[in-house]
PDB file of C-alpha atoms in Angstrom:
ATOM      1  CA  MET A 114      97.109  99.267 114.667  1.00 43.00           C
ATOM      2  CA  GLU A 115      93.336  99.424 114.601  1.00 41.00           C
ATOM      3  CA  MET A 116      91.202 102.495 115.015  1.00 41.00           C
ATOM      4  CA  SER A 117      87.550 103.235 115.711  1.00 39.00           C
ATOM      5  CA  HIS A 118      85.478 104.520 112.804  1.00 39.00           C
ATOM      6  CA  GLY A 119      82.948 106.560 114.725  1.00 40.00           C
ATOM      7  CA  SER A 120      80.134 103.998 114.827  1.00 37.00           C
ATOM      8  CA  GLY A 121      82.367 101.552 116.633  1.00 40.00           C
ATOM      9  CA  GLN A 122      83.472  99.752 113.477  1.00 39.00           C
ATOM     10  CA  THR A 123      87.113  98.705 113.693  1.00 45.00           C
ATOM     11  CA  LEU A 124      89.355  99.354 110.705  1.00 61.00           C
ATOM     12  CA  ASN A 125      92.859  98.174 110.019  1.00 91.00           C
ATOM     13  CA  ASP A 126      95.348 100.663 108.608  1.00 94.00           C
ATOM     14  CA  LYS A 127      94.612  99.950 104.919  1.00 94.00           C
ATOM     15  CA  ASN A 128      90.880 100.370 105.393  1.00 94.00           C
ATOM     16  CA  ALA A 129      91.410 103.439 107.569  1.00 96.00           C
ATOM     17  CA  MET A 130      93.444 105.126 104.830  1.00 97.00           C
ATOM     18  CA  ALA A 131      90.823 104.157 102.253  1.00 96.00           C
ATOM     19  CA  SER A 132      88.103 105.662 104.444  1.00 96.00           C
ATOM     20  CA  ARG A 133      89.992 108.958 104.712  1.00 97.00           C
ATOM     21  CA  ILE A 134      90.757 109.156 100.994  1.00 98.00           C
ATOM     22  CA  ALA A 135      87.114 108.568 100.094  1.00 97.00           C
ATOM     23  CA  LYS A 136      86.285 111.903 101.732  1.00 97.00           C
ATOM     24  CA  PHE A 137      88.147 113.755  98.979  1.00 98.00           C
ATOM     25  CA  PHE A 138      85.495 112.812  96.421  1.00 98.00           C
ATOM     26  CA  GLU A 139      81.910 113.962  95.845  1.00 97.00           C
ATOM     27  CA  PRO A 140      78.936 112.551  93.905  1.00 96.00           C
ATOM     28  CA  GLY A 141      79.503 112.893  90.166  1.00 95.00           C
ATOM     29  CA  ASP A 142      83.306 112.765  90.386  1.00 97.00           C
ATOM     30  CA  ALA A 143      85.090 110.281  88.120  1.00 97.00           C
ATOM     31  CA  VAL A 144      88.081 108.648  89.821  1.00 98.00           C
ATOM     32  CA  ASN A 145      90.555 105.878  89.109  1.00 97.00           C
ATOM     33  CA  LEU A 146      91.728 103.555  91.876  1.00 95.00           C
ATOM     34  CA  GLY A 147      95.116 101.890  91.510  1.00 92.00           C
ATOM     35  CA  ILE A 148      95.705  98.168  91.828  1.00 88.00           C
ATOM     36  CA  GLY A 149      95.971  96.825  95.365  1.00 87.00           C
ATOM     37  CA  ALA A 150      95.075  98.729  98.530  1.00 90.00           C
ATOM     38  CA  PRO A 151      93.638 101.794  96.676  1.00 93.00           C
ATOM     39  CA  LEU A 152      90.764  99.593  95.457  1.00 91.00           C
ATOM     40  CA  LEU A 153      89.472  99.609  99.040  1.00 91.00           C
ATOM     41  CA  VAL A 154      88.560 103.281  98.655  1.00 94.00           C
ATOM     42  CA  ALA A 155      85.497 102.218  96.651  1.00 91.00           C
ATOM     43  CA  ASP A 156      84.035 100.619  99.782  1.00 89.00           C
ATOM     44  CA  TYR A 157      83.817 104.024 101.496  1.00 94.00           C
ATOM     45  CA  MET A 158      82.958 106.424  98.675  1.00 93.00           C
ATOM     46  CA  ASP A 159      79.519 107.861  98.012  1.00 94.00           C
ATOM     47  CA  PRO A 160      77.774 105.425  95.626  1.00 91.00           C
ATOM     48  CA  ASP A 161      77.370 108.248  93.096  1.00 94.00           C
ATOM     49  CA  VAL A 162      81.134 108.632  92.666  1.00 96.00           C
ATOM     50  CA  LEU A 163      82.022 106.971  89.346  1.00 96.00           C
ATOM     51  CA  VAL A 164      85.006 104.621  89.349  1.00 96.00           C
ATOM     52  CA  HIS A 165      87.031 104.372  86.125  1.00 97.00           C
ATOM     53  CA  THR A 166      89.262 101.501  85.049  1.00 95.00           C
ATOM     54  CA  GLU A 167      91.972 101.894  82.403  1.00 94.00           C
ATOM     55  CA  ASN A 168      90.807  98.923  80.354  1.00 92.00           C
ATOM     56  CA  GLY A 169      87.530 100.598  79.528  1.00 94.00           C
ATOM     57  CA  CYS A 170      84.715 101.158  82.011  1.00 95.00           C
ATOM     58  CA  LEU A 171      83.252 104.112  83.897  1.00 97.00           C
ATOM     59  CA  GLY A 172      80.948 102.839  86.603  1.00 95.00           C
ATOM     60  CA  VAL A 173      82.981 100.023  88.100  1.00 92.00           C
ATOM     61  CA  GLY A 174      81.105  98.350  90.931  1.00 83.00           C
ATOM     62  CA  LYS A 175      82.621  96.679  93.968  1.00 71.00           C
ATOM     63  CA  ASN A 176      84.934  93.737  93.471  1.00 68.00           C
ATOM     64  CA  THR A 177      83.150  90.424  93.467  1.00 65.00           C
ATOM     65  CA  SER A 178      83.691  86.752  92.710  1.00 63.00           C
ATOM     66  CA  ARG A 179      83.017  85.018  89.425  1.00 60.00           C
ATOM     67  CA  THR A 180      80.944  82.522  91.422  1.00 67.00           C
ATOM     68  CA  ASN A 181      78.897  85.141  93.280  1.00 68.00           C
ATOM     69  CA  PRO A 182      75.353  83.692  93.431  1.00 69.00           C
ATOM     70  CA  ASP A 183      73.866  87.203  93.486  1.00 69.00           C
ATOM     71  CA  ILE A 184      75.071  87.914  89.958  1.00 62.00           C
ATOM     72  CA  PRO A 185      72.425  87.107  87.308  1.00 65.00           C
ATOM     73  CA  ALA A 186      73.285  84.000  85.304  1.00 61.00           C
ATOM     74  CA  ARG A 187      72.923  85.971  82.048  1.00 55.00           C
ATOM     75  CA  MET A 188      75.645  88.393  83.133  1.00 58.00           C
ATOM     76  CA  SER A 189      79.062  86.982  82.303  1.00 55.00           C
ATOM     77  CA  LEU A 190      81.686  88.351  84.682  1.00 55.00           C
ATOM     78  CA  GLU A 191      84.344  87.259  82.200  1.00 63.00           C
ATOM     79  CA  SER A 192      83.543  90.522  80.407  1.00 72.00           C
ATOM     80  CA  PHE A 193      83.957  92.691  83.505  1.00 82.00           C
ATOM     81  CA  ALA A 194      87.431  92.778  85.015  1.00 83.00           C
ATOM     82  CA  ASN A 195      89.344  95.834  86.172  1.00 86.00           C
ATOM     83  CA  ALA A 196      92.901  96.736  85.181  1.00 86.00           C
ATOM     84  CA  GLY A 197      94.200  94.333  87.819  1.00 81.00           C
ATOM     85  CA  GLY A 198      92.184  91.445  86.419  1.00 82.00           C
ATOM     86  CA  MET A 199      89.713  91.377  89.320  1.00 82.00           C
ATOM     87  CA  PRO A 200      86.053  90.759  88.391  1.00 82.00           C
ATOM     88  CA  PHE A 201      83.417  93.344  89.221  1.00 83.00           C
ATOM     89  CA  PHE A 202      79.703  93.868  88.675  1.00 80.00           C
ATOM     90  CA  PRO A 203      79.079  97.224  86.937  1.00 86.00           C
ATOM     91  CA  ILE A 204      76.709  99.711  88.524  1.00 89.00           C
ATOM     92  CA  PRO A 205      73.465 100.653  86.688  1.00 89.00           C
ATOM     93  CA  GLY A 206      74.268 103.120  83.918  1.00 91.00           C
ATOM     94  CA  ALA A 207      77.924 102.080  83.587  1.00 93.00           C
ATOM     95  CA  MET A 208      79.658 102.857  80.301  1.00 95.00           C
ATOM     96  CA  VAL A 209      82.141 100.607  78.515  1.00 93.00           C
ATOM     97  CA  PHE A 210      84.546 101.747  75.805  1.00 95.00           C
ATOM     98  CA  ASP A 211      87.804 100.882  74.089  1.00 95.00           C
ATOM     99  CA  HIS A 212      91.312 101.596  75.360  1.00 93.00           C
ATOM    100  CA  ALA A 213      91.713 104.614  73.099  1.00 96.00           C
ATOM    101  CA  THR A 214      88.657 106.308  74.619  1.00 97.00           C
ATOM    102  CA  SER A 215      89.692 105.272  78.120  1.00 97.00           C
ATOM    103  CA  TYR A 216      93.102 106.882  77.775  1.00 96.00           C
ATOM    104  CA  ALA A 217      91.615 109.948  76.093  1.00 97.00           C
ATOM    105  CA  ILE A 218      89.619 110.409  79.304  1.00 96.00           C
ATOM    106  CA  ILE A 219      92.773 109.971  81.400  1.00 96.00           C
ATOM    107  CA  ARG A 220      95.196 112.034  79.336  1.00 95.00           C
ATOM    108  CA  GLY A 221      92.581 114.694  78.719  1.00 95.00           C
ATOM    109  CA  GLY A 222      92.461 115.426  82.452  1.00 94.00           C
ATOM    110  CA  LYS A 223      88.802 114.399  82.745  1.00 96.00           C
ATOM    111  CA  LEU A 224      89.282 112.418  85.963  1.00 98.00           C
ATOM    112  CA  LYS A 225      88.733 114.267  89.242  1.00 97.00           C
ATOM    113  CA  GLY A 226      91.334 112.093  90.897  1.00 98.00           C
ATOM    114  CA  THR A 227      93.436 108.985  90.977  1.00 98.00           C
ATOM    115  CA  VAL A 228      94.682 107.009  93.967  1.00 98.00           C
ATOM    116  CA  LEU A 229      98.046 105.263  93.682  1.00 97.00           C
ATOM    117  CA  GLY A 230     100.397 103.296  95.903  1.00 95.00           C
ATOM    118  CA  ALA A 231     104.040 104.260  96.383  1.00 95.00           C
ATOM    119  CA  PHE A 232     107.518 102.966  97.037  1.00 95.00           C
ATOM    120  CA  GLU A 233     108.873 106.504  97.516  1.00 97.00           C
ATOM    121  CA  VAL A 234     107.462 110.042  97.649  1.00 98.00           C
ATOM    122  CA  SER A 235     109.661 113.136  97.526  1.00 98.00           C
ATOM    123  CA  GLU A 236     109.134 116.385  99.395  1.00 98.00           C
ATOM    124  CA  THR A 237     108.497 118.171  96.080  1.00 98.00           C
ATOM    125  CA  GLY A 238     105.673 115.856  94.968  1.00 98.00           C
ATOM    126  CA  ASP A 239     107.539 113.262  92.920  1.00 98.00           C
ATOM    127  CA  LEU A 240     106.308 109.653  92.923  1.00 98.00           C
ATOM    128  CA  ALA A 241     108.155 106.367  92.416  1.00 96.00           C
ATOM    129  CA  ASN A 242     105.819 103.383  92.438  1.00 94.00           C
ATOM    130  CA  TRP A 243     106.581 101.028  89.580  1.00 91.00           C
ATOM    131  CA  PHE A 244     110.054  99.529  90.037  1.00 88.00           C
ATOM    132  CA  MET A 245     112.099  98.357  92.981  1.00 83.00           C
ATOM    133  CA  PRO A 246     115.088  96.006  92.691  1.00 83.00           C
ATOM    134  CA  GLY A 247     113.760  92.516  93.320  1.00 79.00           C
ATOM    135  CA  ASN A 248     110.152  93.758  93.331  1.00 73.00           C
ATOM    136  CA  PHE A 249     109.010  94.742  89.836  1.00 64.00           C
ATOM    137  CA  ALA A 250     105.483  96.134  89.876  1.00 66.00           C
ATOM    138  CA  GLY A 251     105.194  97.453  86.320  1.00 71.00           C
ATOM    139  CA  MET A 252     104.225 100.913  85.114  1.00 73.00           C
ATOM    140  CA  GLY A 253     100.706 100.070  83.932  1.00 78.00           C
ATOM    141  CA  GLY A 254      98.751 103.285  83.374  1.00 84.00           C
ATOM    142  CA  ALA A 255     100.112 105.106  86.415  1.00 92.00           C
ATOM    143  CA  MET A 256     102.180 107.650  84.490  1.00 93.00           C
ATOM    144  CA  ASP A 257      99.114 108.649  82.459  1.00 95.00           C
ATOM    145  CA  LEU A 258      96.862 108.694  85.531  1.00 96.00           C
ATOM    146  CA  CYS A 259      99.050 111.364  87.088  1.00 96.00           C
ATOM    147  CA  MET A 260      97.353 113.792  84.686  1.00 94.00           C
ATOM    148  CA  SER A 261      94.277 113.692  86.948  1.00 97.00           C
ATOM    149  CA  LYS A 262      93.212 116.862  88.751  1.00 97.00           C
ATOM    150  CA  MET A 263      94.019 115.213  92.086  1.00 98.00           C
ATOM    151  CA  VAL A 264      96.820 112.659  92.423  1.00 98.00           C
ATOM    152  CA  ILE A 265      96.576 111.041  95.838  1.00 98.00           C
ATOM    153  CA  VAL A 266      99.085 108.550  97.188  1.00 98.00           C
ATOM    154  CA  GLN A 267      97.950 105.912  99.667  1.00 97.00           C
ATOM    155  CA  THR A 268     100.933 104.358 101.405  1.00 97.00           C
ATOM    156  CA  THR A 269     102.318 103.199 104.698  1.00 96.00           C
ATOM    157  CA  HIS A 270     104.409 105.892 106.340  1.00 97.00           C
ATOM    158  CA  CYS A 271     107.472 103.634 106.484  1.00 97.00           C
ATOM    159  CA  THR A 272     108.760 100.500 104.799  1.00 95.00           C
ATOM    160  CA  LYS A 273     108.524  97.076 106.460  1.00 93.00           C
ATOM    161  CA  LYS A 274     112.069  97.697 107.736  1.00 94.00           C
ATOM    162  CA  GLY A 275     111.063 101.008 109.320  1.00 96.00           C
ATOM    163  CA  ALA A 276     112.680 103.356 106.785  1.00 97.00           C
ATOM    164  CA  PRO A 277     110.710 106.493 105.803  1.00 98.00           C
ATOM    165  CA  LYS A 278     108.879 106.390 102.477  1.00 98.00           C
ATOM    166  CA  LEU A 279     108.473 110.178 102.454  1.00 98.00           C
ATOM    167  CA  ILE A 280     111.982 111.308 101.607  1.00 98.00           C
ATOM    168  CA  HIS A 281     113.995 114.268 100.281  1.00 98.00           C
ATOM    169  CA  LYS A 282     114.471 112.891  96.768  1.00 98.00           C
ATOM    170  CA  CYS A 283     113.291 109.667  95.135  1.00 98.00           C
ATOM    171  CA  THR A 284     116.064 107.174  94.395  1.00 97.00           C
ATOM    172  CA  LEU A 285     113.911 104.846  92.261  1.00 95.00           C
ATOM    173  CA  PRO A 286     112.685 105.510  88.694  1.00 94.00           C
ATOM    174  CA  LEU A 287     109.949 108.145  88.723  1.00 96.00           C
ATOM    175  CA  THR A 288     106.317 107.633  87.812  1.00 96.00           C
ATOM    176  CA  CYS A 289     105.667 111.371  87.809  1.00 97.00           C
ATOM    177  CA  LYS A 290     107.544 114.511  88.784  1.00 97.00           C
ATOM    178  CA  GLY A 291     105.963 117.190  90.927  1.00 98.00           C
ATOM    179  CA  LEU A 292     102.372 116.147  90.221  1.00 98.00           C
ATOM    180  CA  LEU A 293     101.204 114.766  93.568  1.00 98.00           C
ATOM    181  CA  THR A 294      98.482 116.709  95.366  1.00 98.00           C
ATOM    182  CA  HIS A 295      98.129 114.629  98.559  1.00 98.00           C
ATOM    183  CA  VAL A 296      99.686 111.768 100.499  1.00 98.00           C
ATOM    184  CA  VAL A 297      97.630 109.774 102.988  1.00 98.00           C
ATOM    185  CA  THR A 298      99.431 107.379 105.299  1.00 98.00           C
ATOM    186  CA  GLU A 299      98.207 105.464 108.323  1.00 97.00           C
ATOM    187  CA  ARG A 300      99.603 108.332 110.425  1.00 97.00           C
ATOM    188  CA  ALA A 301      98.961 111.587 108.598  1.00 98.00           C
ATOM    189  CA  VAL A 302      97.661 113.548 105.615  1.00 98.00           C
ATOM    190  CA  PHE A 303      99.982 115.817 103.610  1.00 99.00           C
ATOM    191  CA  GLU A 304      99.137 118.266 100.845  1.00 98.00           C
ATOM    192  CA  PHE A 305     101.451 119.614  98.147  1.00 98.00           C
ATOM    193  CA  VAL A 306     101.209 123.317  97.299  1.00 98.00           C
ATOM    194  CA  ASP A 307     103.704 124.812  94.828  1.00 97.00           C
ATOM    195  CA  HIS A 308     105.852 121.667  95.189  1.00 97.00           C
ATOM    196  CA  LYS A 309     106.063 122.086  98.939  1.00 98.00           C
ATOM    197  CA  MET A 310     104.856 119.489 101.425  1.00 98.00           C
ATOM    198  CA  ILE A 311     102.401 120.586 104.122  1.00 98.00           C
ATOM    199  CA  LEU A 312     101.221 118.479 107.059  1.00 98.00           C
ATOM    200  CA  LYS A 313      97.424 118.895 107.254  1.00 98.00           C
ATOM    201  CA  GLU A 314      96.195 116.143 109.593  1.00 98.00           C
ATOM    202  CA  ILE A 315      97.544 113.750 112.189  1.00 98.00           C
ATOM    203  CA  ARG A 316      95.588 110.602 112.833  1.00 97.00           C
ATOM    204  CA  GLU A 317      94.383 109.669 116.300  1.00 96.00           C
ATOM    205  CA  GLY A 318      97.086 107.738 118.137  1.00 95.00           C
ATOM    206  CA  TYR A 319      99.999 109.718 116.676  1.00 97.00           C
ATOM    207  CA  ASP A 320     101.534 113.126 117.388  1.00 98.00           C
ATOM    208  CA  LEU A 321     103.749 115.677 115.659  1.00 98.00           C
ATOM    209  CA  GLU A 322     106.930 114.272 117.199  1.00 98.00           C
ATOM    210  CA  ASN A 323     106.145 110.824 115.787  1.00 98.00           C
ATOM    211  CA  ILE A 324     105.538 112.277 112.331  1.00 98.00           C
ATOM    212  CA  LYS A 325     108.786 114.266 112.381  1.00 98.00           C
ATOM    213  CA  ASN A 326     110.802 111.283 113.601  1.00 98.00           C
ATOM    214  CA  ASN A 327     109.487 109.042 110.816  1.00 98.00           C
ATOM    215  CA  THR A 328     109.532 111.476 107.895  1.00 98.00           C
ATOM    216  CA  GLU A 329     112.764 112.303 106.065  1.00 98.00           C
ATOM    217  CA  ALA A 330     111.095 114.789 103.725  1.00 98.00           C
ATOM    218  CA  GLU A 331     111.023 118.409 104.774  1.00 98.00           C
ATOM    219  CA  PHE A 332     107.528 119.700 105.407  1.00 98.00           C
ATOM    220  CA  THR A 333     105.765 122.632 106.988  1.00 98.00           C
ATOM    221  CA  VAL A 334     102.919 122.355 109.473  1.00 98.00           C
ATOM    222  CA  ALA A 335      99.606 123.888 108.400  1.00 98.00           C
ATOM    223  CA  ASP A 336      98.309 126.738 110.536  1.00 98.00           C
ATOM    224  CA  ASP A 337      95.007 124.855 110.762  1.00 98.00           C
ATOM    225  CA  LEU A 338      96.596 121.464 111.489  1.00 98.00           C
ATOM    226  CA  LYS A 339      94.021 118.907 112.620  1.00 98.00           C
ATOM    227  CA  THR A 340      95.087 116.415 115.267  1.00 98.00           C
ATOM    228  CA  ASP A 341      93.502 113.271 116.717  1.00 96.00           C
ATOM    229  CA  VAL A 342      91.673 112.759 113.431  1.00 96.00           C
ATOM    230  CA  VAL A 343      89.630 109.571 113.202  1.00 93.00           C
ATOM    231  CA  TYR A 344      89.882 108.080 109.730  1.00 91.00           C
TER     232      TYR A 344
END
C-alpha cells in the first residue's frame, strides 16, 4: 500500500512508518535507531536531532556508500560504520567515543528514544525482537536500549502469513518487559500507559474495524482518537 505524504510524495509502508515516528522527536533529542527499517526514520527527522549508534558515535549522518564521490578523499568511511555495519558520514560536530561511554549513555537513560523492530508485542508493553525459530536476529544492544525514555516499536501490523504481531502475551524470548511506550504500524499508532495499550491514531485507508480484526491484543480506544491520519 502506498500513501500520499502531503506534498504529493508517495511513500511505501516502511517509509510511511518512519515518517510518522520522526514526529516524536525534537531538535536536540538524542535517539538510537535499530538495525533495518528503523534506520529510515533518520531521513524524516529534523536535522538537529542527534542519532546515536551503540558502537560509539553521537551525530550519525545518513547512510551512504563507501564509494560516494561526495565524501572527501581524506575522510575514510572505514572508520564510520553504524552498529549494523553500514557506512555513514558524520554530521558536523559529531562525537565519537568508546563502547563503555556509549553504553553508559544508553544505560544511564540519556537517550530521548529508541526505535526497534519486533517479532511480537504484548498488550502490556512487552517486546520480543531478537529470536525466532529459523530466523535468529541476535540481541545486539536492544535490551539495553529499552532503558530509553521512549521505546518505540516500528513493525508491520501482521506477519507475512497474516497473523497479528500485537498479541495478548509474547511467546518468544523477551527483549524487554513492560517498557514499550509506543507501537507504530502501517495501520495505526498505539501508546502504552500503565501497561495498558491505547489506540491513538488510525492511518488513512484503514478503520477501527480493520484494526480490531487484525489485533489480538486487548486495547482501549483513546477519547481523542485521530482517524484518516496521513503519515
